[in-house]
XYZ file of C-alpha atoms in Angstrom:
542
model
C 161.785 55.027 199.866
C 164.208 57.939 200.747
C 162.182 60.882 200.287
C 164.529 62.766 198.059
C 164.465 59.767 195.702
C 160.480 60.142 196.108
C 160.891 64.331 195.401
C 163.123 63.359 192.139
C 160.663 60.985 190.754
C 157.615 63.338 190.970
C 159.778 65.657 189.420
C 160.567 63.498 186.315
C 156.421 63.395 185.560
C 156.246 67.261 184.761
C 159.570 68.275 183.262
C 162.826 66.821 181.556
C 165.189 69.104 182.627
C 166.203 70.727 186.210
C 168.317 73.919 186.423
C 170.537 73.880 189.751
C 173.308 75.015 191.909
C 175.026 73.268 193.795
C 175.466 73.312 197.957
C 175.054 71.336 200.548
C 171.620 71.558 201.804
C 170.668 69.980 197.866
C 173.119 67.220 197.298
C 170.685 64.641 198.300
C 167.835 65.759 195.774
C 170.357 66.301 192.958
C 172.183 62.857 193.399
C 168.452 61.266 193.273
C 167.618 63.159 189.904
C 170.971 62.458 188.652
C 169.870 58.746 188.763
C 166.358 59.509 186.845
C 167.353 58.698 183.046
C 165.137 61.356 181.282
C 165.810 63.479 184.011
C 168.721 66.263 182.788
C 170.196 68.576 185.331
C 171.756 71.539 184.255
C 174.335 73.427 185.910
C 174.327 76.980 186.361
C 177.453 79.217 186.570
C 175.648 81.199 188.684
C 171.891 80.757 190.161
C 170.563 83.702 189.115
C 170.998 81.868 185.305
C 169.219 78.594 186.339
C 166.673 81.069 187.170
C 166.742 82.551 184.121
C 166.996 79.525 181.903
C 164.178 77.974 183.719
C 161.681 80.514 182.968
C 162.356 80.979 179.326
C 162.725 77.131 179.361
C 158.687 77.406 179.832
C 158.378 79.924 177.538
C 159.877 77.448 174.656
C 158.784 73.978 175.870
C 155.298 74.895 177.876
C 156.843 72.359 180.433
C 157.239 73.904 183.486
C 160.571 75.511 184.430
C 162.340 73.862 187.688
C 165.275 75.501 189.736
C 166.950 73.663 192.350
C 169.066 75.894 195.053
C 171.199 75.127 198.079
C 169.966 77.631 201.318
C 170.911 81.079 201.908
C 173.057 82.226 199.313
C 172.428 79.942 196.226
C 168.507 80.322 196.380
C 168.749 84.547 196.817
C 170.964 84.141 193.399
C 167.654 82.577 191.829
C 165.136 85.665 193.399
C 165.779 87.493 189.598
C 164.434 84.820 187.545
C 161.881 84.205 189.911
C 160.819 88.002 189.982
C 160.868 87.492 185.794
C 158.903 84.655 186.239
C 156.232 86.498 188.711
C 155.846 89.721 186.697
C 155.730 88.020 183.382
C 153.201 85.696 184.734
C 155.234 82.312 183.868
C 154.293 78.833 186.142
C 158.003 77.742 187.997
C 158.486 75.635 190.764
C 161.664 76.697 193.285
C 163.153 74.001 195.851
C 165.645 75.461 198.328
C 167.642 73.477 200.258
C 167.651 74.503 204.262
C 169.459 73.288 207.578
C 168.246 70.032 209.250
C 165.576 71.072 211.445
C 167.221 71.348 214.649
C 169.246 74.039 212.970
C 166.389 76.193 212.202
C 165.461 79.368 214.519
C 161.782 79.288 216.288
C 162.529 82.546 217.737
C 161.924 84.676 215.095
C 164.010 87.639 216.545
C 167.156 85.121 216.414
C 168.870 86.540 213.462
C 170.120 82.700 212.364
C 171.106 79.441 213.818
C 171.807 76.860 211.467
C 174.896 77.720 208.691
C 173.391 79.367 205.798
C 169.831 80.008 207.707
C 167.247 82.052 205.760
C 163.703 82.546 206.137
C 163.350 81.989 202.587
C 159.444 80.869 202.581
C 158.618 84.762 204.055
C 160.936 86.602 201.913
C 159.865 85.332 198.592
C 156.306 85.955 199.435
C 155.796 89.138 197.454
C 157.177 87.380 194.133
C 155.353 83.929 194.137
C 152.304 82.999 194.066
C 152.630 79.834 197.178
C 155.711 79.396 199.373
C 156.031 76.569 202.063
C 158.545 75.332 204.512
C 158.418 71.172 204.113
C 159.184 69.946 208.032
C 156.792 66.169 207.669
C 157.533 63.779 205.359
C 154.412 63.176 204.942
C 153.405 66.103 203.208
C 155.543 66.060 200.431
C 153.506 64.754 198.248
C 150.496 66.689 199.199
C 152.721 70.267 199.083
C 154.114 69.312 195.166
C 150.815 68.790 193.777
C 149.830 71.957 195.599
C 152.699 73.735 193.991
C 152.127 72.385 190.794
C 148.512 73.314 190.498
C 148.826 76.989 192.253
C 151.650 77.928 189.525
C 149.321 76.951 186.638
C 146.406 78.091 188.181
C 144.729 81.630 186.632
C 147.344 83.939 186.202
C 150.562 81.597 186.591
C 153.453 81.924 188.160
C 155.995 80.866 190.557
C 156.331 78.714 194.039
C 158.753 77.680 196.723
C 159.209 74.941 198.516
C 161.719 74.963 201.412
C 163.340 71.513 202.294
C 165.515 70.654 205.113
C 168.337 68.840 204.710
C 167.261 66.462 206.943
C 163.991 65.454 205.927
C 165.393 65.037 202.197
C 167.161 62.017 204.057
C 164.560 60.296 205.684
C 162.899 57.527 204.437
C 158.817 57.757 203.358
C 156.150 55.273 202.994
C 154.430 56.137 199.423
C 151.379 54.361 200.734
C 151.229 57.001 203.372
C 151.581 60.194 201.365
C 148.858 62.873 200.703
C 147.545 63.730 197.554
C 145.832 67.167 196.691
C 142.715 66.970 195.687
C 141.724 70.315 193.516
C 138.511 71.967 194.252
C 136.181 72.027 191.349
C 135.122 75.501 190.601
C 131.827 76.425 188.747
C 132.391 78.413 185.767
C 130.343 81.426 186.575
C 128.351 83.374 183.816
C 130.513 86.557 183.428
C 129.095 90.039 183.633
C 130.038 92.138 180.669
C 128.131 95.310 181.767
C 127.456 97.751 179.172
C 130.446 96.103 177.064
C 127.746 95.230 173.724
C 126.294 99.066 173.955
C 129.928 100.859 174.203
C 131.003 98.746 171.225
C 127.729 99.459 169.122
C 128.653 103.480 170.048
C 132.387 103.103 168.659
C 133.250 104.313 165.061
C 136.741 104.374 165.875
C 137.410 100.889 168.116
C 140.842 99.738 168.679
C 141.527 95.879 170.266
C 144.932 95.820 172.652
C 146.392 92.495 172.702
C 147.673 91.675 175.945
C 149.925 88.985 177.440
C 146.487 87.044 178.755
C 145.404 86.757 175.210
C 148.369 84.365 174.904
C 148.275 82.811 178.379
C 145.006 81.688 178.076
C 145.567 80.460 174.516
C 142.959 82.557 172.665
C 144.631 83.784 170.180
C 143.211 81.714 167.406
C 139.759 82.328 168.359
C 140.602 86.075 168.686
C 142.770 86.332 165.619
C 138.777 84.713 163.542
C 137.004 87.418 165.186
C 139.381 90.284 163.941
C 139.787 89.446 160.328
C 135.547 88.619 160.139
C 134.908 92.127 161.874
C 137.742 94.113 160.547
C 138.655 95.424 163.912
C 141.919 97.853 164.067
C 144.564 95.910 166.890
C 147.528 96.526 168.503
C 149.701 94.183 169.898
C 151.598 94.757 173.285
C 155.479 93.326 173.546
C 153.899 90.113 174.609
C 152.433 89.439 171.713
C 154.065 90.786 169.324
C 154.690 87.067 167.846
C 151.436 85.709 167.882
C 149.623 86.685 165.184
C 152.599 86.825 162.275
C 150.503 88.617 159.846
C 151.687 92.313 159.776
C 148.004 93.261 158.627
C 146.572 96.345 157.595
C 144.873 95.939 160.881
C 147.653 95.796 162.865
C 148.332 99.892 164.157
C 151.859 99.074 165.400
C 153.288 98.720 169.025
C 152.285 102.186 171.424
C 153.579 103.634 174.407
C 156.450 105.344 175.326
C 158.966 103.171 173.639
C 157.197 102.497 170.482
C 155.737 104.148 167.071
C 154.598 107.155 165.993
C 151.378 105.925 164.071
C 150.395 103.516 166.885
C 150.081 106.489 169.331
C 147.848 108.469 166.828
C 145.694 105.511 165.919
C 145.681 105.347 170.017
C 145.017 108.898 170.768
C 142.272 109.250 168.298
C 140.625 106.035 169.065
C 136.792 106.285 170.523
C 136.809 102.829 172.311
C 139.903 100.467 173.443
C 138.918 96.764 174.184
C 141.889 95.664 176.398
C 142.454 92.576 176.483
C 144.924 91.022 179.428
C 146.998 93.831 179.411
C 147.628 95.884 182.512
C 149.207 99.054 180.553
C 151.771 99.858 182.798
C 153.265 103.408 182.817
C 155.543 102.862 179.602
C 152.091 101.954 177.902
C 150.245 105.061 178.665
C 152.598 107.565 180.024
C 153.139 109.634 183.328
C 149.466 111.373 183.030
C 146.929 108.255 182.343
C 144.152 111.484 182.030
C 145.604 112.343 178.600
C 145.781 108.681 177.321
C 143.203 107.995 174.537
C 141.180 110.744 176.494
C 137.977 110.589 173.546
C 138.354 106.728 174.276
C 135.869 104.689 176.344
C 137.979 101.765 178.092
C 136.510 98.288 178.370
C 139.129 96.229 180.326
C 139.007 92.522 180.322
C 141.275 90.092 183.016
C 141.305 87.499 185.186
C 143.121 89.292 188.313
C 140.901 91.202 189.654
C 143.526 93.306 191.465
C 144.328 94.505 187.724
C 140.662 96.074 187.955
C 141.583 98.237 190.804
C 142.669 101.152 189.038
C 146.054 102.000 190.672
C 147.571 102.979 187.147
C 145.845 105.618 187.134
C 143.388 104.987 184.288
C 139.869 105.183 184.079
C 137.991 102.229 183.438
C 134.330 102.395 181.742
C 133.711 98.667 182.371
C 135.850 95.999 183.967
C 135.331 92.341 182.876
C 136.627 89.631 185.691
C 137.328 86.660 183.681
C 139.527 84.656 181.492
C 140.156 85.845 178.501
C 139.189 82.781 176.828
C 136.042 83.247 178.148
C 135.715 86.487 176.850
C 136.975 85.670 173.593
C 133.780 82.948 173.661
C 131.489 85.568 173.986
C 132.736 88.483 171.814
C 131.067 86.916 168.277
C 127.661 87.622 169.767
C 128.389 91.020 170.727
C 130.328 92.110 167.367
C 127.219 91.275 165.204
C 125.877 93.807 163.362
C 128.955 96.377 164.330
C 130.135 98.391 161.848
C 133.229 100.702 161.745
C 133.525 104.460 159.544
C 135.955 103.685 156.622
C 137.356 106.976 157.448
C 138.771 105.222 160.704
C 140.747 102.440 158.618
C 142.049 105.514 155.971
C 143.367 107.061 158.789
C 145.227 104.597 160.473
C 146.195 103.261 156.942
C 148.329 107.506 156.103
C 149.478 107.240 159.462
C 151.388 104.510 158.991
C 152.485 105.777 155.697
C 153.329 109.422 157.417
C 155.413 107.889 160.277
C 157.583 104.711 159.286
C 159.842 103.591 161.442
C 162.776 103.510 159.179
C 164.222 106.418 157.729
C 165.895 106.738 154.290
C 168.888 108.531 155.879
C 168.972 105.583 158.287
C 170.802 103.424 155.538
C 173.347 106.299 155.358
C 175.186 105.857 158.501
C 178.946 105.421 157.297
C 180.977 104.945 160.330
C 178.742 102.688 162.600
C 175.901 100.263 162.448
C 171.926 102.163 162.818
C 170.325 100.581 165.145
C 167.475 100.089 163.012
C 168.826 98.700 159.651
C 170.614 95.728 161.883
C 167.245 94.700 163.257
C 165.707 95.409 159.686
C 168.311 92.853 157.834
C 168.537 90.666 160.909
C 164.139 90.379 160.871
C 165.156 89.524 156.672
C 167.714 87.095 158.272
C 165.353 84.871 160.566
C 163.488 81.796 159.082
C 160.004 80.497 160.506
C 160.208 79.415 163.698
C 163.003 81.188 165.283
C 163.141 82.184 169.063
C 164.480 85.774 169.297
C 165.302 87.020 172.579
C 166.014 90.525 173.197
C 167.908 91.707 176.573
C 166.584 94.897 178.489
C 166.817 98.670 177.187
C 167.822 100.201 174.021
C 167.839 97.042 172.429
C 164.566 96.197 173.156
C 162.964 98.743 171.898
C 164.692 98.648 168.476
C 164.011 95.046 168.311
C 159.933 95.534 169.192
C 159.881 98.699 166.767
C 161.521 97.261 163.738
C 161.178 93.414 164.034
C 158.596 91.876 161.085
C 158.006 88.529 162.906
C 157.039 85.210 160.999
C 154.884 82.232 160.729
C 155.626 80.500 164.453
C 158.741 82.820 165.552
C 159.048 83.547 169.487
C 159.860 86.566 170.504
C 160.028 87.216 174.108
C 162.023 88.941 177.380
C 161.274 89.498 180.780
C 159.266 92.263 179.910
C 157.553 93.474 183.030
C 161.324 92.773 185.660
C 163.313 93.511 182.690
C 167.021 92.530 184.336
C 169.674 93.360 182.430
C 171.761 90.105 181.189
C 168.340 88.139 181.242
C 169.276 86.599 177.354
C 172.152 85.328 177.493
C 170.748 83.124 180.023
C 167.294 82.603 179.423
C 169.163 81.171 176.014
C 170.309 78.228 177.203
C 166.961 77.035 178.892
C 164.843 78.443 175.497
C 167.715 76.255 173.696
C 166.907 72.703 175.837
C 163.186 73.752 175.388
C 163.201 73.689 171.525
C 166.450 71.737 170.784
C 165.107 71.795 166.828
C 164.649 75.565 166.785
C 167.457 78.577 166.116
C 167.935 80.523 168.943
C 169.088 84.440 168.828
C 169.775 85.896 172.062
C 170.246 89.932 171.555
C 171.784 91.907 174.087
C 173.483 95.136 174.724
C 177.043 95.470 175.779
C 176.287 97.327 179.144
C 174.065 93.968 179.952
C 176.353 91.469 178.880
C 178.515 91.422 182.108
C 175.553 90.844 184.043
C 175.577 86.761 183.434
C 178.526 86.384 181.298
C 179.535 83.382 182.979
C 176.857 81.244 181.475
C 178.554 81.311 178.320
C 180.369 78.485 179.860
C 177.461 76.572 179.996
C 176.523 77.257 176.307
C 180.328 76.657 175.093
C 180.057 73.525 177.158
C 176.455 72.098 176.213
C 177.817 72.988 172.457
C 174.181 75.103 171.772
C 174.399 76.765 168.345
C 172.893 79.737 170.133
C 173.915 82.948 167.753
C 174.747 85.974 170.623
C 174.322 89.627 168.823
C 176.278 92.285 170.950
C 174.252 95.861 170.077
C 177.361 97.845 171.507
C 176.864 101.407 171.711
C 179.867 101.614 174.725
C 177.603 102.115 177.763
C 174.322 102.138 179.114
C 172.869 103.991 176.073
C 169.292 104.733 177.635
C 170.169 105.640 181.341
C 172.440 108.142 178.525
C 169.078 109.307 177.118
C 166.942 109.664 180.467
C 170.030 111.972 181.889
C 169.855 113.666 178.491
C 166.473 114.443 179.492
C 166.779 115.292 183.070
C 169.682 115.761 184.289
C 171.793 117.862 181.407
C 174.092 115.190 180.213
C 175.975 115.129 183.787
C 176.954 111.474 182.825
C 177.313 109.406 186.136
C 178.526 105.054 186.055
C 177.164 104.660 182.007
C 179.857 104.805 179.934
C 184.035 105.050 180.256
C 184.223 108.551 180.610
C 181.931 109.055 183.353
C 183.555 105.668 185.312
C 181.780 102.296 183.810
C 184.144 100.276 181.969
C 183.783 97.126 179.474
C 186.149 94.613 178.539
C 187.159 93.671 174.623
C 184.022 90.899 174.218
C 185.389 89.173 171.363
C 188.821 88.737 173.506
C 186.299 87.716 176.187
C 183.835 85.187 174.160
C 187.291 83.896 172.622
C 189.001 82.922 175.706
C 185.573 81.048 176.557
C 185.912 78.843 173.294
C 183.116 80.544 171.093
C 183.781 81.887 167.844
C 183.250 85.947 167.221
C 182.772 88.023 164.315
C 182.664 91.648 164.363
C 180.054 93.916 162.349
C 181.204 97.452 162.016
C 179.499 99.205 159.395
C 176.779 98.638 156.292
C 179.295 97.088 154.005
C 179.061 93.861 155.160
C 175.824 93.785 157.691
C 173.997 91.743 155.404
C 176.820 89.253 154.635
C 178.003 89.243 158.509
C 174.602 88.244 160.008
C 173.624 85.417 157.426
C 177.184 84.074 158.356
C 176.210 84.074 161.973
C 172.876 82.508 161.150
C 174.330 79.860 159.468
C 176.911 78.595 161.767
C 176.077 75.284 163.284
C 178.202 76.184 166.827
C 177.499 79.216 169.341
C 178.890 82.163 168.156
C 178.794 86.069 169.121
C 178.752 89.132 166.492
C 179.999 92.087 168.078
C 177.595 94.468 166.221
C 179.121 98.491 166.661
């Protein structure tokens, strides 16, 4: 068997769809998927959106995301998506195409030898999780399995293999191939410390929902435990969709970016259960010493470098493990555990005190608030949308204001956070969850950043409804020179040198339909028309 017709048909068992480039170290591994039936490969513009699309293709489907690229140039167009990917902790497997063999340097202070030459294996090291240069047939096999199982494995995320164009080429006996055999680990009893004495101290206890809460699919369990025990949450931006109930319970989203009443509930808290979250500086600010400072911190996760510390906070007991496991345990400890009344009254006015939207919000004549569009867009969205929010100022209004539903997804590259990451994570969410309505939300200083995959989207005909929040420039780099730097605007909007084409001209000359939203009159009326349209579409929202 030709070895690239074995690669494509181990391939077909774990996924449906491929996201590519093209080039000619992978033309022999793309024209043996292309003869796999159930096998789809899809195009990219660009790499960096297969690399995209592929990890918010996991994020939809749970199938894991699979991004083909030819050597040199095409696979260092896929190292965004792959950094999403890492950061975000999301299982993808990366095949780069390389120079035959004979073309590849052994000295390593040769700059290159063969055409397109990269030592791709060593320079995506610090953003997955396994890389490997293929140069024996027979260890292809052996090397996929790896791959597979290392990206899934504990806290997921990417891996590389590197293929020469050569071996692709070469014949295999299937007889004669590897397999990986995966070392059974015992389950060790986990150490919670003083966890059960801390909690029966706490009057004032607050659980933080992290993304390993939903990586480790514990939610359910976790979501029992909450409601029986009455225990005060808050949910980080990666989980904001996973519990749908917008319960009394539920203090809001904290942190920098975030509300009001969270960051009391926060600040006044006496004990914060973290839960697979590694509260990264937007989370608890530039001096971790004055974050929930009356608070004992119990902090729960299965990487133990996230014990370490380097953030900054202090740490009253860390808990190695899955979360799952944790979860497991937490009904025995929580018996008996009461919490002061006073503590639910409290977190109960300061939600009242500090709501997010304003009456003089609604009054905004000449433009759109920021906040009323995500209010009546939130309104606008049915069970089981996907929502995907782009990077900055639009992310924040859309994790501040969105109410999200029974089975909604709401997701970014939270952790990377690349501008133009929805627009092309889109089409891969969209082929992940063909039955489901897919938003993708992005700012108009992002938009540029992948605009050719609308192509893709016009041409795959996915009703995916693009909302343009336009504010004319980069409107937070506007705010953080606000801040610092006296409004000495530099590159973020026309005046000070950034410029940005017409987008309904734009979206128009790619074949997709636009609609403009200008004002209040007709925001309601506007988005339901874009939420009902059957084709891809863009709303230019000012």
């Amino acid at each position: 068997m030709k070895a690239s017709d074995y690669i494509a048909k181990k391939i077909s068992t774990f996924t449906n769809h491929v996201f590519s480039g093209q080039g000619g170290s992978v033309v022999h591994i793309l024209d043996s998927l292309s003869k796999i039936k159930k096998v789809k490969i899809i195009p990219s513009q660009n790499e960096q959106g297969a690399s995209l699309a592929a990890d918010a293709y996991y994020r939809t489907s749970g199938n894991i995301g699979v991004v083909i690229a030819t050597s040199g140039p095409g696979i260092l167009n896929t190292l965004q998506g792959m950094a999403c990917s890492y950061y975000d902790s999301i299982p993808a497997l990366y095949i780069s195409g390389a120079p035959v063999t004979k073309q590849i340097k052994k000295n390593k202070k040769l700059r290159q030898l063969g055409f397109q030459e990269m030592e791709v294996a060593d320079l995506v090291r610090s953003i997955t999780k396994y890389s490997i240069r293929i140069t024996n047939t027979k260890d292809i096999n052996y090397e996929i399995e790896k791959c597979i199982h290392i990206a899934k494995d504990g806290r997921p995320g990417p891996v590389l293999i590197d293929l020469p164009d050569d071996i692709q080429r070469m014949d295999l006996k299937e007889k004669s191939q590897k397999k990986y055999k995966i070392k059974k680990i015992k389950s060790k009893k986990i150490n919670l410390g003083n966890t059960k004495h801390l909690i029966k101290k706490s009057k004032r206890p607050i659980i933080i929902v992290g993304g390993g809460v939903k990586i480790s699919n514990s939610q359910n369990k976790l979501f029992e435990l909450i409601n029986k025990f009455k225990l005060p949450y808050a949910l980080t931006w990666a989980t904001a969709d996973i519990f749908n109930n917008n319960s009394d319970l539920d203090i809001g989203t904290f942190g920098n970016y975030a509300t009001r009443h969270a960051n009391f509930a926060i600040q006044n808290s006496d004990l914060l259960i973290i839960l697979g979250s590694r509260l990264n500086g937007t989370q608890i600010g530039s001096n971790p010493k004055t974050f929930a400072p009356k608070a004992k911190k119990i902090l729960v996760d299965i990487d133990p470098a996230e014990l370490k510390g380097e953030n900054g906070l202090h740490i009253d007991c860390k808990i190695n493990c899955d979360i799952r496991q944790f979860v497991d345990s937490f009904e025995n400890i929580l018996k008996n555990f009461n919490i002061d009344d006073e503590w639910y009254s409290a977190i109960k006015d300061w939600k009242k005190k500090y709501p997010i939207i304003h009456e003089d919000m609604y009054k905004a004549k000449n433009f759109v608030n920021p906040y009323i569009f995500f209010e009546k867009l939130s309104d606008a969205c049915n069970d089981s949308d996907i929502i995907i929010p782009d990077a900055s100022a639009n992310l924040v209004w859309c994790f501040q204001t969105f109410k999200p539903k029974k089975n909604q997804k709401i997701f970014t590259a939270l952790n990377h956070s690349p501008m133009g990451y929805s627009i092309a994570a889109s089409i891969g969410a969209a082929l992940g969850a063909p039955s489901k309505k897919i938003l993708a939300i992005i700012g108009d200083g992002s938009v540029q950043m992948n605009i050719q995959e609308i192509e893709n989207i016009k041409h795959l005909n996915l009703p995916i409804k693009i909302f343009i929040v336009n504010n004319n420039g980069y409107g937070m780099v506007k705010q953080t020179i606000d801040t610092w730097l006296n409004k000495n605007y530099v590159g973020c909007d026309k005046q000070s040198g950034l410029s940005m084409p017409d987008f309904q001209k734009v979206f128009s000359s790619y074949g997709i339909e636009t609609c403009e939203i200008s004002n209040h009159n007709d925001l309601s009326e506007k988005i339901n028309f874009v939420m009902n349209s059957d084709k891809p579409i863009m709303c230019d929202v000012k």
